PDB file of C-alpha atoms in Angstrom:
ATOM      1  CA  UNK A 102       0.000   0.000   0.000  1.00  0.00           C
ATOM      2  CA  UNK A 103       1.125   3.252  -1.110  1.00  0.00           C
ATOM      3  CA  UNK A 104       0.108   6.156   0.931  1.00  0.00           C
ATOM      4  CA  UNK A 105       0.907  10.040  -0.463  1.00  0.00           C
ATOM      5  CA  UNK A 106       1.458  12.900   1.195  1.00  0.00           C
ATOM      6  CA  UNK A 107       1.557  15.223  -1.212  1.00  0.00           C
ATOM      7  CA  UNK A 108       3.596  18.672  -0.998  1.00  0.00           C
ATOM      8  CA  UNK A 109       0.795  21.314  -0.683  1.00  0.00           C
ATOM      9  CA  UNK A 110      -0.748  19.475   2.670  1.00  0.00           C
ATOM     10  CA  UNK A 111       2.346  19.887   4.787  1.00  0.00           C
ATOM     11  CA  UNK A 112       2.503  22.199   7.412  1.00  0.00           C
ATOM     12  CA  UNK A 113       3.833  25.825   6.462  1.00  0.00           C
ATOM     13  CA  UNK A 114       5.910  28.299   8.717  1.00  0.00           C
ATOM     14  CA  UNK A 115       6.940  31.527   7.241  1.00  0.00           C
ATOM     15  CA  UNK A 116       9.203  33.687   9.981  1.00  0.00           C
ATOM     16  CA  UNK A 117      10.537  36.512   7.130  1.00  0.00           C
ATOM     17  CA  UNK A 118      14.007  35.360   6.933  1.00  0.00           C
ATOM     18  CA  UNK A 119      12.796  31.137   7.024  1.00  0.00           C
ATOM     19  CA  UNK A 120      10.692  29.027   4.748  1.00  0.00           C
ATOM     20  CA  UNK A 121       9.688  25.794   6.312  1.00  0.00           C
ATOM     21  CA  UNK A 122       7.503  23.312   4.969  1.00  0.00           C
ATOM     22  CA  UNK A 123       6.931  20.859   7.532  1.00  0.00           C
ATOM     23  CA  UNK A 124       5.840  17.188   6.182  1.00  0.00           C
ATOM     24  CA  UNK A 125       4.745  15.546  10.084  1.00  0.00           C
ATOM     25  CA  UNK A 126       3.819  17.643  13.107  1.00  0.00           C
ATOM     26  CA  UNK A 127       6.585  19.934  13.735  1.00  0.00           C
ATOM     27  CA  UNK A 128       6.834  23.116  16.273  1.00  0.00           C
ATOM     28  CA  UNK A 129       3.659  25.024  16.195  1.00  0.00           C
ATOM     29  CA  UNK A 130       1.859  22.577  13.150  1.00  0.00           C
ATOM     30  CA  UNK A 131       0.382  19.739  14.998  1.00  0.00           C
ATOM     31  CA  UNK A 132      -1.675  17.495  12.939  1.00  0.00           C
ATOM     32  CA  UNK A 133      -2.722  14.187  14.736  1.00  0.00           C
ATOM     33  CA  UNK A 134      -2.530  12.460  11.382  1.00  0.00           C
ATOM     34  CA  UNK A 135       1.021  13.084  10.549  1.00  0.00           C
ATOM     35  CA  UNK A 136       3.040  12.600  13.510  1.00  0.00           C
ATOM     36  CA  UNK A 137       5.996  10.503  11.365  1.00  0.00           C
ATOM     37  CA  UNK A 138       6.138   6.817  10.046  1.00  0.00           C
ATOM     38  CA  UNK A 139       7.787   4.288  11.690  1.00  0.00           C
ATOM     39  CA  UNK A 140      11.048   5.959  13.248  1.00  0.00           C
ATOM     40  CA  UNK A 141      11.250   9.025  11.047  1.00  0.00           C
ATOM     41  CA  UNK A 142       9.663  12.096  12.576  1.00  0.00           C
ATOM     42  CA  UNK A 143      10.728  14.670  10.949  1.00  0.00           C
ATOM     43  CA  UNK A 144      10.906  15.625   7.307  1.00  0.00           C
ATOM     44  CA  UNK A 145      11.580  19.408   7.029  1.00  0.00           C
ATOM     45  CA  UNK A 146      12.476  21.522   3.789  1.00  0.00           C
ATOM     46  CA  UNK A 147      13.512  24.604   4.768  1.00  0.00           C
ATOM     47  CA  UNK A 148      14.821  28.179   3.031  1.00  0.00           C
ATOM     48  CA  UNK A 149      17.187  30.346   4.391  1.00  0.00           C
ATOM     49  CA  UNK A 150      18.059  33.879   3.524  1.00  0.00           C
ATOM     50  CA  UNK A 151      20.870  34.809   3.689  1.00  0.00           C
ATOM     51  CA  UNK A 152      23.383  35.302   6.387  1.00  0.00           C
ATOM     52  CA  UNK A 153      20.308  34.182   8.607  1.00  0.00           C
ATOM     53  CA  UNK A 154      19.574  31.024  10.136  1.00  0.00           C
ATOM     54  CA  UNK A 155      18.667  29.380  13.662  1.00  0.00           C
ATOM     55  CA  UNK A 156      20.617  30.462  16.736  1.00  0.00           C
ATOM     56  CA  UNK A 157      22.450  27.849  19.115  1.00  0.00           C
ATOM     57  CA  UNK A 158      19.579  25.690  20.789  1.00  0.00           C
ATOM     58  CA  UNK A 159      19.717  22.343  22.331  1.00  0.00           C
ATOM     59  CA  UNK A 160      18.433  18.776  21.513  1.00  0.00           C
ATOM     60  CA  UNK A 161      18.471  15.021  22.593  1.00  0.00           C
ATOM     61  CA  UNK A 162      17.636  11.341  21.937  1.00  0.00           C
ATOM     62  CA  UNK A 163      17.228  11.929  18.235  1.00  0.00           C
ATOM     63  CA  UNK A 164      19.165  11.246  15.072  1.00  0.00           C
ATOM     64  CA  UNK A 165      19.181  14.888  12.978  1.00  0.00           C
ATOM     65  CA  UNK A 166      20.323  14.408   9.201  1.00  0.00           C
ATOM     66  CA  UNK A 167      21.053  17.493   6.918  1.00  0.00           C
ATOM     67  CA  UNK A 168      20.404  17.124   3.071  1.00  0.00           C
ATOM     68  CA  UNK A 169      21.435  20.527   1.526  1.00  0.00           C
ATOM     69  CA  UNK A 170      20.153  20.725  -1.903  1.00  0.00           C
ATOM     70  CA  UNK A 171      21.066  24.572  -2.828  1.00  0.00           C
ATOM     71  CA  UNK A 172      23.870  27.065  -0.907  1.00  0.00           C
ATOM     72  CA  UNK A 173      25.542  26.147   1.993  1.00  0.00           C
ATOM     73  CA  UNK A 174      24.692  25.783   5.839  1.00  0.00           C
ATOM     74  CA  UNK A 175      26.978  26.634   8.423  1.00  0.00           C
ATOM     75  CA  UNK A 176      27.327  24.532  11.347  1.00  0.00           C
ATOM     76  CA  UNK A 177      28.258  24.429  14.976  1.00  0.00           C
ATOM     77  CA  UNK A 178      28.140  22.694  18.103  1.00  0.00           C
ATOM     78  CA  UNK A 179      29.171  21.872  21.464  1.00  0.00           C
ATOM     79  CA  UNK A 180      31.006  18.748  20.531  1.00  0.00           C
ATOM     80  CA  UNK A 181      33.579  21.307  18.914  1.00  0.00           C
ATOM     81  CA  UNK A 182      32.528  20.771  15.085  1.00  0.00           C
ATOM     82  CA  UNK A 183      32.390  23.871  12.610  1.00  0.00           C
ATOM     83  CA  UNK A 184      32.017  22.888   9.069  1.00  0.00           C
ATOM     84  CA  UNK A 185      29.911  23.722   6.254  1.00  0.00           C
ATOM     85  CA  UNK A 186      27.592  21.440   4.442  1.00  0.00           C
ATOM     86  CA  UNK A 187      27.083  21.988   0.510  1.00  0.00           C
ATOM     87  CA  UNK A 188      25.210  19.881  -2.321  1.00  0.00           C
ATOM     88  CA  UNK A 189      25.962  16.295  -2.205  1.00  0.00           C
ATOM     89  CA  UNK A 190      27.331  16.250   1.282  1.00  0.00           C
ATOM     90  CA  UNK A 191      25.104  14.638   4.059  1.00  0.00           C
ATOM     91  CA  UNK A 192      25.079  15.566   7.794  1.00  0.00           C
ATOM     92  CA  UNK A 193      24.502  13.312  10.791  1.00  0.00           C
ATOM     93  CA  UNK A 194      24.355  14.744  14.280  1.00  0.00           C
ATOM     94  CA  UNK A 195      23.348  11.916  17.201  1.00  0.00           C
ATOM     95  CA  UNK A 196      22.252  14.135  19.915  1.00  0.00           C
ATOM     96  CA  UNK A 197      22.356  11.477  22.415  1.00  0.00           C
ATOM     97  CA  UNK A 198      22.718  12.592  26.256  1.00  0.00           C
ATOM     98  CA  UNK A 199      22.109  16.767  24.834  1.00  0.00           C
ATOM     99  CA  UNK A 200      23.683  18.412  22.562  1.00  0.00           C
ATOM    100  CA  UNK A 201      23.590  22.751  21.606  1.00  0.00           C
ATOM    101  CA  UNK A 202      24.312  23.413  18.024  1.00  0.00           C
ATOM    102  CA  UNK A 203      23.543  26.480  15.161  1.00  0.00           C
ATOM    103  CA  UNK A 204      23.144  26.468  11.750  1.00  0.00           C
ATOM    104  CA  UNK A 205      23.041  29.544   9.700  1.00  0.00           C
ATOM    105  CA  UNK A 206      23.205  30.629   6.139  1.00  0.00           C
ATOM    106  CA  UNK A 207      27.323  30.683   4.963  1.00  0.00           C
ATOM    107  CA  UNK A 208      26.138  32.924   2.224  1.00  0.00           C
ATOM    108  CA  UNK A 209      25.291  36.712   2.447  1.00  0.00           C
ATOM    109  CA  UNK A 210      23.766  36.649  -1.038  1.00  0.00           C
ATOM    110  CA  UNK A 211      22.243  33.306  -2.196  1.00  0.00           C
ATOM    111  CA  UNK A 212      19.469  31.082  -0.017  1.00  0.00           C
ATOM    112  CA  UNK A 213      20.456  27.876   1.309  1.00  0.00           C
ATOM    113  CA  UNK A 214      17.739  24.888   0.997  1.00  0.00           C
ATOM    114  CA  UNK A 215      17.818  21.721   2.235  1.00  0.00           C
ATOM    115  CA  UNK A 216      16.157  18.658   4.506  1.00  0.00           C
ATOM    116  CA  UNK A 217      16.321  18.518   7.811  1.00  0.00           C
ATOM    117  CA  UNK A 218      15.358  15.181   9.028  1.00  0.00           C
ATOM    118  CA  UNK A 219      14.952  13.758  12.484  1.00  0.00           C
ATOM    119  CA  UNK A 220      14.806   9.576  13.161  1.00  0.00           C
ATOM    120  CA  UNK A 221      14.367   8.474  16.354  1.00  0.00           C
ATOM    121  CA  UNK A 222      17.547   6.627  17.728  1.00  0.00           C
ATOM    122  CA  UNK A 223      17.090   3.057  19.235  1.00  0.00           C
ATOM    123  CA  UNK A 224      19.092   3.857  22.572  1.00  0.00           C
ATOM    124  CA  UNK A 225      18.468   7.043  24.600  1.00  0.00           C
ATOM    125  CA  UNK A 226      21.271   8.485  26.439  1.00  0.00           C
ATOM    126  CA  UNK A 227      23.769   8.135  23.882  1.00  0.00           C
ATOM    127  CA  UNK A 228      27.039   9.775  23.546  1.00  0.00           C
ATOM    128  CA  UNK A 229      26.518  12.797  20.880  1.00  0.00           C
ATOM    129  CA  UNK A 230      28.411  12.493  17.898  1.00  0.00           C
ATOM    130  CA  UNK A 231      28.939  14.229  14.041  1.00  0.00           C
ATOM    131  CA  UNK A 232      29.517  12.789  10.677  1.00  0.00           C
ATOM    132  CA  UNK A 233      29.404  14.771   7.524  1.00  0.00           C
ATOM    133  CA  UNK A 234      30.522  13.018   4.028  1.00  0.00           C
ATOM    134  CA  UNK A 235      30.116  13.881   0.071  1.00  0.00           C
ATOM    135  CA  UNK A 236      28.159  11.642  -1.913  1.00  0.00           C
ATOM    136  CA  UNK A 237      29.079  13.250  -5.281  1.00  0.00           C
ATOM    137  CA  UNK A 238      25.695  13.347  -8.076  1.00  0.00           C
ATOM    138  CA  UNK A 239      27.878  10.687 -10.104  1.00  0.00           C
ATOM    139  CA  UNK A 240      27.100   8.261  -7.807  1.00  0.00           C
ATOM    140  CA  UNK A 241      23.830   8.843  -7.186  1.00  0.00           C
ATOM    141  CA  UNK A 242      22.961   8.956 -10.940  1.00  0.00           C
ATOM    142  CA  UNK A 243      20.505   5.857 -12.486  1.00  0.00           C
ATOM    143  CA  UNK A 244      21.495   4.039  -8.851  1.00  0.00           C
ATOM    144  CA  UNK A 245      20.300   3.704  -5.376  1.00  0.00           C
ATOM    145  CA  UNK A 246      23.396   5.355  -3.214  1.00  0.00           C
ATOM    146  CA  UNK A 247      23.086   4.176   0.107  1.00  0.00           C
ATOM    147  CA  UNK A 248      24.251   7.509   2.221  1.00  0.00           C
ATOM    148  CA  UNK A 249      23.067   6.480   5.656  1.00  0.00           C
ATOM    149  CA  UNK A 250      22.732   2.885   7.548  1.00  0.00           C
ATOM    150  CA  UNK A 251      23.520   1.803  10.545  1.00  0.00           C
ATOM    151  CA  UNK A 252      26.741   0.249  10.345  1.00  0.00           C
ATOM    152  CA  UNK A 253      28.313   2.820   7.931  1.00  0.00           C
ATOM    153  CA  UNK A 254      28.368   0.137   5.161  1.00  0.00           C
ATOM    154  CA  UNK A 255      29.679   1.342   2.068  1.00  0.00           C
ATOM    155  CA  UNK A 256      31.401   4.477   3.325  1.00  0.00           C
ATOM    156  CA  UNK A 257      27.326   5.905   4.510  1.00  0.00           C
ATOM    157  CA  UNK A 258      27.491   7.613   7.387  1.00  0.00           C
ATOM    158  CA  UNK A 259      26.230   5.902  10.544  1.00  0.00           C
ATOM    159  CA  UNK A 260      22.726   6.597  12.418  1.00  0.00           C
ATOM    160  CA  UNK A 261      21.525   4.577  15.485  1.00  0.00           C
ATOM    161  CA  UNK A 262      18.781   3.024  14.163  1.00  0.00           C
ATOM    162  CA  UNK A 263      17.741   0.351  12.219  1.00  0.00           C
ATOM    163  CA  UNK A 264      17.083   2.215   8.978  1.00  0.00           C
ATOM    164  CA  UNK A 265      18.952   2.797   5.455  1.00  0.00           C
ATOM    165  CA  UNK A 266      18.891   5.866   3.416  1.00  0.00           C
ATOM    166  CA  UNK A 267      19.425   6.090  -0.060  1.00  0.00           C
ATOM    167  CA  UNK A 268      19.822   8.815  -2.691  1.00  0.00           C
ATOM    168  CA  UNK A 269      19.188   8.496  -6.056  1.00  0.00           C
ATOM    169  CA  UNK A 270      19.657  10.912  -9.360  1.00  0.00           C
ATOM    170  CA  UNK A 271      17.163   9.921 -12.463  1.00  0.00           C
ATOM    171  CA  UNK A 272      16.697  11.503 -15.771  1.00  0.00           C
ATOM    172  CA  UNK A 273      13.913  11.185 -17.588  1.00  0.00           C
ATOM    173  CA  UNK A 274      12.256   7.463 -18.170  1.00  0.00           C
ATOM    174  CA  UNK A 275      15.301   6.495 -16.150  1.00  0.00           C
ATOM    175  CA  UNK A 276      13.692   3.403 -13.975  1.00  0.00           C
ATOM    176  CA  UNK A 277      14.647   1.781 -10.843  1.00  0.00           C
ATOM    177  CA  UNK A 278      13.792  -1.097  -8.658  1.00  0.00           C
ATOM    178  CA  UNK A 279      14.041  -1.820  -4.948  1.00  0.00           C
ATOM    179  CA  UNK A 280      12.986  -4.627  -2.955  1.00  0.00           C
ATOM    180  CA  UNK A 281      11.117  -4.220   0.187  1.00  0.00           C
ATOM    181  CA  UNK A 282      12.757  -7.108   2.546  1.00  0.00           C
ATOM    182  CA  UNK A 283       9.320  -8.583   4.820  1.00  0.00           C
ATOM    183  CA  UNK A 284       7.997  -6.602   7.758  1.00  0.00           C
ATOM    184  CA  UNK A 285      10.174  -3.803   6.513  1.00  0.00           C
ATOM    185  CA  UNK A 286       8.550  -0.346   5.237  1.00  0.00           C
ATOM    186  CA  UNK A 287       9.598   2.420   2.736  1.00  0.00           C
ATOM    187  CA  UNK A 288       9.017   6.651   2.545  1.00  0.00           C
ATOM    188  CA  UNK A 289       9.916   8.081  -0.682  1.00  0.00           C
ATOM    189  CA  UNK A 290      10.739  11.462  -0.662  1.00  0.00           C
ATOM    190  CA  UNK A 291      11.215  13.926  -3.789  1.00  0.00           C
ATOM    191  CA  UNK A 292      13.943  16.445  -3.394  1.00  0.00           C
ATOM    192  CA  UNK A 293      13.321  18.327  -6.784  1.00  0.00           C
ATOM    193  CA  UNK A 294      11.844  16.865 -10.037  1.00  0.00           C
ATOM    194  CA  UNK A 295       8.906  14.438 -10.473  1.00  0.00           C
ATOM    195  CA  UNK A 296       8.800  10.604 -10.559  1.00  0.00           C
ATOM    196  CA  UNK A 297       6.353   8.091 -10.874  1.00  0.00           C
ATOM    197  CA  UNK A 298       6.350   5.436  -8.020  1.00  0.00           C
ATOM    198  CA  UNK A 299       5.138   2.680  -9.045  1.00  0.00           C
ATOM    199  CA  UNK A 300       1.354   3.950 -10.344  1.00  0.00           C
ATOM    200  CA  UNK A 301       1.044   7.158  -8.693  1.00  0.00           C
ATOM    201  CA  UNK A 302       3.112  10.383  -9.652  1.00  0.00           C
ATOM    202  CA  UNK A 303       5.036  12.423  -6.677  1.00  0.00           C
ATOM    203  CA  UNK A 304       6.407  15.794  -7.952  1.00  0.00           C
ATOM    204  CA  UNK A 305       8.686  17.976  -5.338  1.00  0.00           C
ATOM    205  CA  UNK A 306       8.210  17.866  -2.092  1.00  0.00           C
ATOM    206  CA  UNK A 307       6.183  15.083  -2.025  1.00  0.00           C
ATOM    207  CA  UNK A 308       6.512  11.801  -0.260  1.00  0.00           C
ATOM    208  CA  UNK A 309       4.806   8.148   0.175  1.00  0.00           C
ATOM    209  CA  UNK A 310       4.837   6.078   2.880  1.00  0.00           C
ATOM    210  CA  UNK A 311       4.869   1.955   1.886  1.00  0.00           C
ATOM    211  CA  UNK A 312       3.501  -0.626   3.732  1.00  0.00           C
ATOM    212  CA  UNK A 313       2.620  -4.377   2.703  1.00  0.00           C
ATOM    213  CA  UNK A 314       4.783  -3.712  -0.283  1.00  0.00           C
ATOM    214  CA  UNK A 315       7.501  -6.094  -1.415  1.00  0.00           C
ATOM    215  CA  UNK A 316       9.167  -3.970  -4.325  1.00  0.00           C
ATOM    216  CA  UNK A 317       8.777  -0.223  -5.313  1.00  0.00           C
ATOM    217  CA  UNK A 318       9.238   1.160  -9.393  1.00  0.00           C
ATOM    218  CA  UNK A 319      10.748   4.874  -9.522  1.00  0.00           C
ATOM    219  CA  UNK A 320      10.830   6.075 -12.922  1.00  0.00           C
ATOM    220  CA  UNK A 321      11.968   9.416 -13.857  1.00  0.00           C
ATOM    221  CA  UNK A 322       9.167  12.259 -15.201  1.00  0.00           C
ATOM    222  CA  UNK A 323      12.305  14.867 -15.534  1.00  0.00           C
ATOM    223  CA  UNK A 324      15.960  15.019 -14.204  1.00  0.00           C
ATOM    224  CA  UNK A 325      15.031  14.397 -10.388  1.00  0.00           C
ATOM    225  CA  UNK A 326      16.294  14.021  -6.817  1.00  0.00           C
ATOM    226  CA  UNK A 327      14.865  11.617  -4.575  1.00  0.00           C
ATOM    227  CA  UNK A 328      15.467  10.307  -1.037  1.00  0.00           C
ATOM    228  CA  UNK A 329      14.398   6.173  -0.168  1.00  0.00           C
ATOM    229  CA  UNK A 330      13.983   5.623   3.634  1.00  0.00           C
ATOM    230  CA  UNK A 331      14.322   1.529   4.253  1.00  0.00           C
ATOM    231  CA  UNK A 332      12.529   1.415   7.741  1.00  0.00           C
ATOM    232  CA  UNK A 333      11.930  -1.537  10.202  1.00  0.00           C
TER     233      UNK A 333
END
């Protein structure tokens, strides 16, 4: 079963300098019907203008993965990190036990965009800790890149939880094929660009949760970005 959640439901907070579209319940959008699936919770796409952004603040006990998919986010925490994330590079901070951190616009002229998405870990209490790699589009292109799984197979960055993320790259009528292991579940997520999966067309900012589903078809409408969450 294929459910969609299509783009122009989510939630929507404007604050001026921030454009967030929020996909579950997030902050002051609270919809009983969209509170995650399975271990994901959060599924943001946000906007930044520049040289803005959001001011050190604390979290725990959740698994917070950056996506950028235009500009570049500056980031830093109390661990020690400072880096910038860019296109093609993924971001994992494990806030564990508590953990402050920032993340602002790098640019004074150009918006950053990306995901910002939250999985809750399978231990609470954890020790924090940061991983940022480059998953370059060659990669991703025609093919299902895994970027994050829980034992940092294939050079992915690790998340504690039992879940693997890919990233895929198609052009148009590009098709691929994934198989749904049983008792596991799949979201789909469109970065940019539109796809069909399997019957039923997501365009950006969509997604699809899958359940009782033992393969999924992505074909390309148009040169598009798409994020696969394998889920227990």
């Amino acid at each position: 079963m294929l459910t969609l959640r299509k783009s122009e439901e989510r939630g929507h907070a404007s604050h001026g300098w921030l454009n967030s579209y929020h996909t579950f319940s997030f902050a002051n959008y609270y919809d009983p019907e969209h509170m995650g699936f399975r271990t994901l919770r959060v599924i943001n796409e946000d906007r930044v203008n520049p040289s803005r952004g959001f001011g050190s603040h604390s979290h725990r006990d959740m698994e917070i993965i950056s996506y950028v998919l235009e500009g570049a986010l500056e980031h830093k925490d109390s661990m020690g990190n400072s880096s910038i994330i860019r296109p093609g590079e993924v971001q994992i901070m494990s806030a564990g036990a508590g953990v402050t951190h920032s993340e602002y616009n790098h640019s004074d002229s150009d918006l950053v965009h990306f995901l910002q998405i939250w999985i809750l870990p399978n231990q609470i209490g954890l020790k924090p800790s940061y991983e940022q790699k480059m998953f370059a589009d060659a990669e991703k292109q025609g093919q299902l890149r895994l970027i994050v799984s829980p034992d940092g197979r294939d050079a992915s960055v690790t998340i504690h939880q039992d879940v693997n993320i890919y990233a895929t790259i198609l052009d148009a009528e590009q098709q691929l094929d994934y198989q749904i292991k049983p008792e596991r579940y799949a979201w789909v997520q469109v970065a940019r660009g539109s796809v069909m999966v399997n019957d039923r067309l997501l365009k950006q900012g969509d997604g699809a949760a899958v359940s009782d589903a033992n393969s999924l078809t992505l074909l390309g409408q148009e040169r598009s970005e798409v994020l696969l969450f394998d889920l227990a």
